[in-house]
């Protein structure tokens, strides 16, 4: 079945990427976003090599590199600022660096502009009110009153996805992990040239550069019972939770003056089993699989989902087979990310101050090979063989080199 007209629900990272990938294939794409405008909340986001490769496929790699901060591996220290181990990253290749951290606003704006350039229409303040499936299409009543028939609805409506609930009920609601993350943008410390993590007593801090001028601080903490903290108290609460740190995090703690800029996010997780579609509607990105951010892979998974969706619906076969193929291609990869991210979170949060020297010795011994194992898989091709063959033929015809991804 040919997909001529598609609706994408959600103009976050995955939805905008789907808008680009589908529109570039000649699909008439409309993206609806419930938020009233294009403003992106939040702090920064790291884009590892496989995310950058997906952004390259979408044609925005150079813009992302120009707006962000490129770095290699990750440095681990303890909360007294004693070095533990530096783990170089094996992600990326000759074209794609291992990591680029970037502000969420900058990444959102790059993707939004690219979606519009590709021909997608983005509507803010609009959502889906009603869906009516028929054997040949799905009719959508939008909150602005329009009724339109689409060949495909791709829901990238995030972790709390209303579309997931429409398709699967409440069976796959995100679960609170017991931990939360505090984040705060700050002027970049001149000495910070990559991600530095600081392991403490059942707490982990970190600093990530976002540009020459900007960095952000993160702090992962146990928050039993998922309490609702008053935003006006964020400054005091973050400073309290940084109590045991010396070095840069201690220095920053002593200068926190109030809640301004601090973002608090409970860490949630969910994963919808295959298939991810019903009829003409599929859930993707965080709506289908929300990982804790310990591998910084959430956006990468949403970007790759978008590219694989566009690949698979271009294959001449019934839509049901194409949407089945999307989840088949994606499932093991997102399972790796959700499971490994969660294992890292649980492992780090179990380390007490007394155990820290032993844990540091283990990290020195084991972390480089563990990271290499996961990165090897993330660096592996993720698109279907027929797509890769088609690209090899296209690139060979154009007479340039082929990366195989
Ligand atoms: C603390 C934290 C740190 C993170 N750090 C990283 C990182 O460093 N690197 C990384 O790759 N990932 C990171 N992530 C994860 C990453 O942000 C997500 O995985 C990614 O944004 C998923 O993209 P998405 O498009 O699926 O969802 P989202 O980006 O959440 O977008 C969903 C969109 O759908 C919209 N929407 C919701 N409901 C509706 C509706 N009914 N109708 C229309 N629109 C709707 C929302 O308003 C939103 O704009 C982090 C996550 C957290 C919580």
CSV table of C-alpha atoms and ligand atoms in Angstrom, one decimal:
chain,number,residue,atom,x,y,z
A,1,UNK,CA,0.0,0.0,0.0
A,2,UNK,CA,1.3,3.5,-0.8
A,3,UNK,CA,1.3,6.1,1.9
A,4,UNK,CA,0.5,9.4,0.3
A,5,UNK,CA,-0.8,11.3,3.3
A,6,UNK,CA,0.5,11.0,6.9
A,7,UNK,CA,-0.3,12.6,10.2
A,8,UNK,CA,2.5,12.8,12.8
A,9,UNK,CA,1.3,13.5,16.4
A,10,UNK,CA,3.9,15.4,18.4
A,11,UNK,CA,6.5,17.9,17.2
A,12,UNK,CA,9.2,16.7,19.6
A,13,UNK,CA,12.5,15.3,18.4
A,14,UNK,CA,11.0,12.1,16.9
A,15,UNK,CA,7.9,13.8,15.4
A,16,UNK,CA,9.9,16.4,13.6
A,17,UNK,CA,12.4,13.8,12.4
A,18,UNK,CA,9.5,11.7,11.0
A,19,UNK,CA,8.2,14.9,9.3
A,20,UNK,CA,11.5,15.3,7.6
A,21,UNK,CA,12.0,11.7,6.6
A,22,UNK,CA,8.5,11.2,5.3
A,23,UNK,CA,8.2,14.5,3.5
A,24,UNK,CA,11.6,13.9,1.8
A,25,UNK,CA,10.0,10.7,0.4
A,26,UNK,CA,7.2,12.7,-1.2
A,27,UNK,CA,4.6,11.9,1.5
A,28,UNK,CA,2.2,14.8,2.3
A,29,UNK,CA,2.9,15.2,6.0
A,30,UNK,CA,1.1,17.2,8.7
A,31,UNK,CA,2.5,17.4,12.2
A,32,UNK,CA,0.3,18.4,15.1
A,33,UNK,CA,1.7,19.5,18.4
A,34,UNK,CA,-0.5,20.1,21.5
A,35,UNK,CA,1.8,22.8,22.9
A,36,UNK,CA,0.8,26.3,21.8
A,37,UNK,CA,4.1,27.2,20.1
A,38,UNK,CA,7.5,26.0,19.0
A,39,UNK,CA,9.2,26.9,22.3
A,40,UNK,CA,11.3,24.0,23.7
A,41,UNK,CA,11.6,23.6,27.4
A,42,UNK,CA,14.5,21.8,29.1
A,43,UNK,CA,18.2,22.1,29.4
A,44,UNK,CA,20.6,20.2,27.1
A,45,UNK,CA,20.8,16.9,25.4
A,46,UNK,CA,23.7,14.8,24.4
A,47,UNK,CA,23.7,13.3,20.9
A,48,UNK,CA,26.0,10.2,20.7
A,49,UNK,CA,27.4,9.0,17.3
A,50,UNK,CA,24.4,6.9,16.3
A,51,UNK,CA,22.1,9.9,16.9
A,52,UNK,CA,24.4,12.1,14.9
A,53,UNK,CA,24.4,9.5,12.1
A,54,UNK,CA,20.6,9.7,12.1
A,55,UNK,CA,20.7,13.5,12.1
A,56,UNK,CA,23.1,13.2,9.1
A,57,UNK,CA,20.6,11.1,7.3
A,58,UNK,CA,18.0,13.8,7.9
A,59,UNK,CA,20.4,16.4,6.5
A,60,UNK,CA,21.1,18.5,9.6
A,61,UNK,CA,24.4,17.1,11.0
A,62,UNK,CA,26.5,20.2,10.1
A,63,UNK,CA,24.0,22.5,11.8
A,64,UNK,CA,23.9,20.4,14.9
A,65,UNK,CA,27.7,20.2,15.1
A,66,UNK,CA,27.9,24.0,14.6
A,67,UNK,CA,25.4,24.7,17.4
A,68,UNK,CA,26.6,22.2,19.9
A,69,UNK,CA,29.8,21.0,21.7
A,70,UNK,CA,31.7,18.1,20.2
A,71,UNK,CA,33.5,15.7,22.6
A,72,UNK,CA,35.0,12.2,22.8
A,73,UNK,CA,34.6,9.9,25.7
A,74,UNK,CA,33.3,10.2,29.3
A,75,UNK,CA,35.4,11.0,32.4
A,76,UNK,CA,34.5,9.4,35.7
A,77,UNK,CA,35.5,10.9,39.1
A,78,UNK,CA,34.3,10.4,42.6
A,79,UNK,CA,32.4,13.1,44.6
A,80,UNK,CA,35.6,14.4,46.1
A,81,UNK,CA,36.8,15.0,42.5
A,82,UNK,CA,39.3,12.2,42.5
A,83,UNK,CA,39.8,10.7,39.0
A,84,UNK,CA,38.5,7.2,38.5
A,85,UNK,CA,38.7,6.4,34.8
A,86,UNK,CA,38.4,8.1,31.4
A,87,UNK,CA,36.5,5.9,28.9
A,88,UNK,CA,37.0,6.9,25.3
A,89,UNK,CA,34.0,6.5,23.0
A,90,UNK,CA,34.1,4.2,20.0
A,91,UNK,CA,30.9,5.7,18.6
A,92,UNK,CA,31.0,7.6,15.3
A,93,UNK,CA,33.2,7.3,12.3
A,94,UNK,CA,35.2,9.5,9.9
A,95,UNK,CA,32.2,11.7,9.3
A,96,UNK,CA,30.3,11.6,12.6
A,97,UNK,CA,32.0,12.5,15.9
A,98,UNK,CA,31.4,10.4,19.1
A,99,UNK,CA,29.2,12.9,20.9
A,100,UNK,CA,27.7,16.4,20.4
A,101,UNK,CA,25.9,17.9,23.3
A,102,UNK,CA,23.5,20.7,22.4
A,103,UNK,CA,20.8,22.8,24.0
A,104,UNK,CA,17.3,21.3,23.6
A,105,UNK,CA,16.0,24.6,22.1
A,106,UNK,CA,18.8,24.6,19.4
A,107,UNK,CA,18.2,21.0,18.4
A,108,UNK,CA,14.4,21.6,18.3
A,109,UNK,CA,14.8,24.6,16.1
A,110,UNK,CA,17.1,22.9,13.7
A,111,UNK,CA,14.7,20.0,13.3
A,112,UNK,CA,11.6,22.2,13.0
A,113,UNK,CA,13.2,24.3,10.2
A,114,UNK,CA,14.3,21.2,8.4
A,115,UNK,CA,10.8,19.6,8.6
A,116,UNK,CA,9.3,22.8,7.1
A,117,UNK,CA,12.1,22.9,4.4
A,118,UNK,CA,11.3,19.3,3.5
A,119,UNK,CA,7.6,20.2,3.0
A,120,UNK,CA,6.0,19.1,6.3
A,121,UNK,CA,3.3,21.4,7.8
A,122,UNK,CA,3.6,21.9,11.5
A,123,UNK,CA,0.5,23.0,13.5
A,124,UNK,CA,0.9,24.1,17.1
A,125,UNK,CA,-2.0,24.0,19.7
A,126,UNK,CA,-3.6,21.2,17.9
A,127,UNK,CA,-4.2,17.6,18.9
A,128,UNK,CA,-6.2,14.5,18.0
A,129,UNK,CA,-9.8,14.4,19.2
A,130,UNK,CA,-11.0,11.2,17.5
A,131,UNK,CA,-9.8,8.4,15.3
A,132,UNK,CA,-12.0,6.3,13.1
A,133,UNK,CA,-10.3,3.3,11.4
A,134,UNK,CA,-11.6,1.9,8.1
A,135,UNK,CA,-9.9,-1.0,6.2
A,136,UNK,CA,-8.3,1.5,3.8
A,137,UNK,CA,-7.5,4.6,5.9
A,138,UNK,CA,-8.0,6.4,9.2
A,139,UNK,CA,-10.1,9.5,9.6
A,140,UNK,CA,-8.9,11.9,12.3
A,141,UNK,CA,-10.9,14.7,13.9
A,142,UNK,CA,-8.4,17.3,15.1
A,143,UNK,CA,-9.0,19.7,17.9
A,144,UNK,CA,-9.2,22.6,15.4
A,145,UNK,CA,-12.4,21.0,14.0
A,146,UNK,CA,-10.9,19.5,10.8
A,147,UNK,CA,-11.7,16.0,9.7
A,148,UNK,CA,-9.1,14.4,7.4
A,149,UNK,CA,-8.4,10.9,6.1
A,150,UNK,CA,-4.8,9.7,6.4
A,151,UNK,CA,-3.0,6.6,5.1
A,152,UNK,CA,-0.8,6.6,8.3
A,153,UNK,CA,-0.8,8.2,11.7
A,154,UNK,CA,2.6,8.1,13.4
A,155,UNK,CA,2.4,9.1,17.1
A,156,UNK,CA,5.6,10.5,18.6
A,157,UNK,CA,3.7,12.0,21.5
A,158,UNK,CA,6.2,11.3,24.2
A,159,UNK,CA,6.4,9.3,27.4
A,160,UNK,CA,2.9,10.0,28.5
A,161,UNK,CA,1.5,9.3,25.0
A,162,UNK,CA,-2.3,9.7,24.8
A,163,UNK,CA,-2.1,7.9,21.5
A,164,UNK,CA,-0.5,4.8,23.2
A,165,UNK,CA,-3.4,4.8,25.6
A,166,UNK,CA,-5.9,4.9,22.7
A,167,UNK,CA,-4.2,2.0,21.1
A,168,UNK,CA,-3.2,-0.2,24.0
A,169,UNK,CA,-5.2,1.1,27.1
A,170,UNK,CA,-3.2,1.7,30.2
A,171,UNK,CA,-1.2,-1.6,30.0
A,172,UNK,CA,2.2,0.2,29.3
A,173,UNK,CA,2.1,3.3,31.4
A,174,UNK,CA,5.6,4.6,32.4
A,175,UNK,CA,6.8,3.4,35.8
A,176,UNK,CA,8.7,5.6,38.2
A,177,UNK,CA,12.2,4.1,38.8
A,178,UNK,CA,12.6,5.5,42.4
A,179,UNK,CA,15.1,8.1,41.1
A,180,UNK,CA,15.0,11.6,39.7
A,181,UNK,CA,17.4,14.0,37.9
A,182,UNK,CA,18.0,17.6,38.7
A,183,UNK,CA,19.4,19.7,35.9
A,184,UNK,CA,20.6,23.3,35.7
A,185,UNK,CA,22.2,25.3,32.9
A,186,UNK,CA,25.4,27.3,33.8
A,187,UNK,CA,28.2,29.2,32.1
A,188,UNK,CA,30.7,26.6,30.9
A,189,UNK,CA,33.7,26.0,33.1
A,190,UNK,CA,36.7,26.7,30.9
A,191,UNK,CA,38.3,23.4,31.9
A,192,UNK,CA,35.3,21.4,30.9
A,193,UNK,CA,35.8,19.7,27.5
A,194,UNK,CA,33.5,16.7,27.7
A,195,UNK,CA,31.1,14.8,29.9
A,196,UNK,CA,32.4,14.4,33.5
A,197,UNK,CA,30.4,12.2,35.9
A,198,UNK,CA,31.0,12.3,39.7
A,199,UNK,CA,30.0,9.2,41.7
A,200,UNK,CA,28.9,9.8,45.3
A,201,UNK,CA,27.0,8.1,48.1
A,202,UNK,CA,23.9,6.7,46.3
A,203,UNK,CA,24.0,9.9,44.2
A,204,UNK,CA,25.6,10.8,40.8
A,205,UNK,CA,26.5,14.2,39.5
A,206,UNK,CA,27.7,15.3,36.1
A,207,UNK,CA,28.7,18.2,34.0
A,208,UNK,CA,28.1,18.4,30.2
A,209,UNK,CA,29.3,21.2,27.9
A,210,UNK,CA,26.6,22.4,25.5
A,211,UNK,CA,28.5,25.1,23.7
A,212,UNK,CA,31.5,27.3,24.2
A,213,UNK,CA,29.5,29.4,26.6
A,214,UNK,CA,27.1,27.0,28.2
A,215,UNK,CA,27.2,23.7,30.2
A,216,UNK,CA,24.7,21.9,32.4
A,217,UNK,CA,24.9,20.3,35.7
A,218,UNK,CA,22.9,17.1,36.4
A,219,UNK,CA,22.4,15.2,39.7
A,220,UNK,CA,20.6,11.8,39.9
A,221,UNK,CA,19.1,11.2,43.4
A,222,UNK,CA,16.9,8.6,45.1
A,223,UNK,CA,13.4,10.2,45.5
A,224,UNK,CA,11.4,7.4,47.3
A,225,UNK,CA,7.6,7.7,46.7
A,226,UNK,CA,8.1,10.2,43.8
A,227,UNK,CA,7.4,13.3,45.9
A,228,UNK,CA,6.2,16.5,44.3
A,229,UNK,CA,8.7,19.2,45.2
A,230,UNK,CA,7.7,22.8,45.2
A,231,UNK,CA,9.5,24.5,42.2
A,232,UNK,CA,10.3,27.5,44.5
A,233,UNK,CA,12.3,25.1,46.7
A,234,UNK,CA,14.4,23.6,43.8
A,235,UNK,CA,17.5,25.7,44.7
A,236,UNK,CA,17.6,24.7,48.3
A,237,UNK,CA,16.7,21.0,47.5
A,238,UNK,CA,19.4,20.7,44.9
A,239,UNK,CA,22.0,22.3,47.2
A,240,UNK,CA,21.1,19.9,50.0
A,241,UNK,CA,21.5,16.9,47.6
A,242,UNK,CA,24.9,18.2,46.6
A,243,UNK,CA,26.0,18.3,50.2
A,244,UNK,CA,28.8,15.7,50.1
A,245,UNK,CA,30.4,17.0,46.9
A,246,UNK,CA,33.7,18.9,46.7
A,247,UNK,CA,35.5,19.9,43.5
A,248,UNK,CA,33.4,21.7,40.8
A,249,UNK,CA,30.0,20.4,42.0
A,250,UNK,CA,30.8,21.6,45.5
A,251,UNK,CA,31.9,25.0,44.1
A,252,UNK,CA,28.7,25.3,42.1
A,253,UNK,CA,26.5,24.2,45.1
A,254,UNK,CA,27.9,27.0,47.2
A,255,UNK,CA,26.8,29.5,44.6
A,256,UNK,CA,23.2,28.3,44.0
A,257,UNK,CA,21.1,31.3,44.8
A,258,UNK,CA,17.5,30.1,44.0
A,259,UNK,CA,15.4,27.9,41.8
A,260,UNK,CA,16.0,29.8,38.5
A,261,UNK,CA,16.7,27.5,35.6
A,262,UNK,CA,16.6,24.3,37.7
A,263,UNK,CA,14.6,21.4,36.0
A,264,UNK,CA,13.5,18.4,38.1
A,265,UNK,CA,12.5,15.2,36.3
A,266,UNK,CA,11.4,11.9,37.9
A,267,UNK,CA,13.1,9.1,35.9
A,268,UNK,CA,10.5,6.9,34.2
A,269,UNK,CA,10.7,3.8,32.1
A,270,UNK,CA,8.3,2.0,29.8
A,271,UNK,CA,8.4,-0.4,26.8
A,272,UNK,CA,5.5,-1.5,24.6
A,273,UNK,CA,5.9,-5.1,23.3
A,274,UNK,CA,5.7,-5.7,19.6
A,275,UNK,CA,3.7,-4.8,17.5
A,276,UNK,CA,3.6,-1.1,18.0
A,277,UNK,CA,0.6,-0.5,15.7
A,278,UNK,CA,-3.1,-1.1,15.4
A,279,UNK,CA,-4.6,-0.6,11.9
A,280,UNK,CA,-3.0,2.6,10.4
A,281,UNK,CA,-1.7,4.0,13.6
A,282,UNK,CA,1.8,3.4,15.1
A,283,UNK,CA,3.4,4.7,18.3
A,284,UNK,CA,7.2,5.4,18.2
A,285,UNK,CA,9.9,7.3,20.1
A,286,UNK,CA,9.3,7.7,23.8
A,287,UNK,CA,5.7,6.8,23.4
A,288,UNK,CA,6.8,3.2,22.6
A,289,UNK,CA,10.0,3.0,24.6
A,290,UNK,CA,11.1,5.4,27.3
A,291,UNK,CA,14.6,4.8,28.7
A,292,UNK,CA,16.3,6.5,31.7
A,293,UNK,CA,18.9,8.9,30.2
A,294,UNK,CA,22.0,7.0,31.3
A,295,UNK,CA,23.1,6.1,27.8
A,296,UNK,CA,21.8,9.5,26.4
A,297,UNK,CA,20.1,7.4,23.8
A,298,UNK,CA,16.4,8.5,24.0
A,299,UNK,CA,16.6,11.0,21.1
A,300,UNK,CA,18.7,8.6,19.1
A,301,UNK,CA,16.1,5.9,19.4
A,302,UNK,CA,13.3,8.3,18.3
A,303,UNK,CA,15.4,9.6,15.4
A,304,UNK,CA,16.2,6.1,14.2
A,305,UNK,CA,12.5,5.1,14.6
A,306,UNK,CA,11.6,8.0,12.3
A,307,UNK,CA,14.1,6.9,9.6
A,308,UNK,CA,13.1,3.3,9.8
A,309,UNK,CA,9.4,4.2,9.5
A,310,UNK,CA,10.1,6.2,6.3
A,311,UNK,CA,12.2,3.3,4.9
A,312,UNK,CA,9.7,0.6,5.6
A,313,UNK,CA,6.5,2.4,4.4
A,314,UNK,CA,8.3,2.9,1.1
A,315,UNK,CA,8.5,-0.8,0.5
A,316,UNK,CA,5.7,-2.1,-1.8
A,317,UNK,CA,3.6,-4.3,0.5
A,318,UNK,CA,0.5,-4.0,2.8
A,319,UNK,CA,0.9,-1.3,5.4
A,320,UNK,CA,0.4,-3.8,8.2
A,321,UNK,CA,3.5,-5.7,7.0
A,322,UNK,CA,5.5,-2.4,6.8
A,323,UNK,CA,4.5,-1.4,10.3
A,324,UNK,CA,5.2,-4.9,11.7
A,325,UNK,CA,8.7,-4.6,10.1
A,326,UNK,CA,9.3,-1.3,11.8
A,327,UNK,CA,8.9,-2.7,15.3
A,328,UNK,CA,10.7,-5.9,14.3
A,329,UNK,CA,13.7,-3.8,13.2
A,330,UNK,CA,13.6,-1.6,16.2
A,331,UNK,CA,12.7,-3.8,19.2
A,332,UNK,CA,16.0,-5.4,20.1
A,333,UNK,CA,17.9,-2.1,19.8
A,334,UNK,CA,15.5,-0.3,22.1
A,335,UNK,CA,15.5,-3.2,24.5
A,336,UNK,CA,19.3,-3.0,24.7
A,337,UNK,CA,19.0,0.7,25.4
A,338,UNK,CA,16.2,0.5,28.0
A,339,UNK,CA,17.8,-2.5,29.8
A,340,UNK,CA,21.4,-1.2,29.9
A,341,UNK,CA,20.4,2.3,30.9
A,342,UNK,CA,18.3,1.0,33.7
A,343,UNK,CA,21.1,-1.4,34.9
A,344,UNK,CA,23.6,1.6,34.9
A,345,UNK,CA,21.1,3.7,37.0
A,346,UNK,CA,20.5,0.9,39.5
A,347,UNK,CA,24.2,0.0,39.7
A,348,UNK,CA,25.2,3.6,40.4
A,349,UNK,CA,22.5,4.3,42.9
A,350,UNK,CA,23.5,1.2,44.9
A,351,UNK,CA,27.0,2.5,45.5
A,352,UNK,CA,27.5,3.8,49.1
A,353,UNK,CA,30.3,6.0,50.3
A,354,UNK,CA,31.9,3.0,52.1
A,355,UNK,CA,31.8,1.0,48.9
A,356,UNK,CA,33.1,3.8,46.7
A,357,UNK,CA,36.8,2.8,46.6
A,358,UNK,CA,36.0,-0.8,45.6
A,359,UNK,CA,33.4,0.4,43.1
A,360,UNK,CA,36.0,2.8,41.6
A,361,UNK,CA,38.5,-0.1,41.2
A,362,UNK,CA,35.8,-2.2,39.4
A,363,UNK,CA,34.9,0.8,37.1
A,364,UNK,CA,38.6,1.1,36.1
A,365,UNK,CA,38.7,-2.6,35.4
A,366,UNK,CA,35.4,-3.2,33.7
A,367,UNK,CA,33.9,0.0,32.4
A,368,UNK,CA,36.0,0.4,29.2
A,369,UNK,CA,35.0,-3.1,27.9
A,370,UNK,CA,31.4,-2.8,29.0
A,371,UNK,CA,31.1,0.5,27.2
A,372,UNK,CA,32.8,-0.9,24.1
A,373,UNK,CA,30.3,-3.8,24.0
A,374,UNK,CA,27.3,-1.5,24.0
A,375,UNK,CA,28.8,1.0,21.6
A,376,UNK,CA,29.6,-1.7,19.1
A,377,UNK,CA,26.0,-2.6,18.9
A,378,UNK,CA,24.9,1.1,18.7
A,379,UNK,CA,27.4,1.6,15.9
A,380,UNK,CA,26.0,-1.3,13.9
A,381,UNK,CA,23.7,-0.7,11.0
A,382,UNK,CA,20.0,-0.3,12.1
A,383,UNK,CA,18.2,0.0,8.8
A,384,UNK,CA,16.8,-3.0,6.9
A,385,UNK,CA,19.1,-4.8,4.4
A,386,UNK,CA,16.9,-3.8,1.4
A,387,UNK,CA,17.3,-0.1,2.4
A,388,UNK,CA,21.0,-0.4,2.8
A,389,UNK,CA,21.3,-2.2,-0.6
A,390,UNK,CA,19.3,0.5,-2.3
A,391,UNK,CA,21.5,3.2,-0.7
A,392,UNK,CA,24.7,1.3,-1.8
A,393,UNK,CA,23.4,1.2,-5.3
A,394,UNK,CA,22.4,4.9,-5.2
A,395,UNK,CA,25.8,6.0,-3.8
A,396,UNK,CA,27.7,3.7,-6.2
A,397,UNK,CA,25.8,5.3,-9.1
A,398,UNK,CA,26.8,8.8,-7.7
A,399,UNK,CA,30.4,7.5,-7.6
A,400,UNK,CA,31.2,8.3,-3.9
A,401,UNK,CA,32.1,6.1,-0.9
A,402,UNK,CA,29.6,4.1,1.1
A,403,UNK,CA,29.6,3.8,4.9
A,404,UNK,CA,27.2,0.9,5.1
A,405,UNK,CA,24.9,2.6,7.6
B,1,LIG,C1,16.2,14.1,32.3
B,1,LIG,C2,16.3,13.6,30.9
B,1,LIG,C3,17.5,13.7,30.2
B,1,LIG,C4,17.6,13.2,28.9
B,1,LIG,N1,18.8,13.4,28.3
B,1,LIG,C5,18.9,12.9,27.1
B,1,LIG,C6,20.1,13.0,26.4
B,1,LIG,O1,21.1,13.5,26.8
B,1,LIG,N2,20.2,12.4,25.1
B,1,LIG,C7,19.1,11.8,24.5
B,1,LIG,O2,19.2,11.4,23.4
B,1,LIG,N3,17.9,11.7,25.2
B,1,LIG,C8,17.8,12.2,26.4
B,1,LIG,N4,16.6,12.1,27.1
B,1,LIG,C9,15.5,11.5,26.4
B,1,LIG,C10,14.9,12.3,25.2
B,1,LIG,O3,14.6,13.6,25.6
B,1,LIG,C11,13.7,11.6,24.7
B,1,LIG,O4,13.9,10.2,24.5
B,1,LIG,C12,13.3,12.2,23.3
B,1,LIG,O5,12.9,13.6,23.5
B,1,LIG,C13,12.1,11.4,22.7
B,1,LIG,O6,11.6,12.1,21.6
B,1,LIG,P1,10.0,11.9,21.3
B,1,LIG,O7,9.8,12.7,20.0
B,1,LIG,O8,9.7,10.5,21.3
B,1,LIG,O9,9.3,12.6,22.5
B,1,LIG,P2,9.3,14.1,23.0
B,1,LIG,O10,10.6,14.8,22.6
B,1,LIG,O11,8.9,14.0,24.4
B,1,LIG,O12,8.1,14.8,22.1
B,1,LIG,C14,6.8,14.5,22.3
B,1,LIG,C15,6.0,15.7,21.8
B,1,LIG,O13,4.6,15.3,21.7
B,1,LIG,C16,3.8,16.3,22.2
B,1,LIG,N5,2.5,15.8,22.6
B,1,LIG,C17,2.2,15.1,23.7
B,1,LIG,N6,0.9,14.8,23.7
B,1,LIG,C18,0.4,15.3,22.5
B,1,LIG,C19,-0.9,15.2,22.0
B,1,LIG,N7,-1.9,14.7,22.6
B,1,LIG,N8,-1.1,15.8,20.7
B,1,LIG,C20,-0.1,16.4,20.1
B,1,LIG,N9,1.2,16.5,20.6
B,1,LIG,C21,1.4,15.9,21.8
B,1,LIG,C22,4.6,16.9,23.3
B,1,LIG,O14,4.2,18.2,23.7
B,1,LIG,C23,6.0,16.9,22.8
B,1,LIG,O15,6.3,18.0,22.0
B,1,LIG,C24,16.5,12.6,28.3
B,1,LIG,C25,15.3,12.5,29.0
B,1,LIG,C26,15.2,13.0,30.3
B,1,LIG,C27,13.9,12.8,31.1
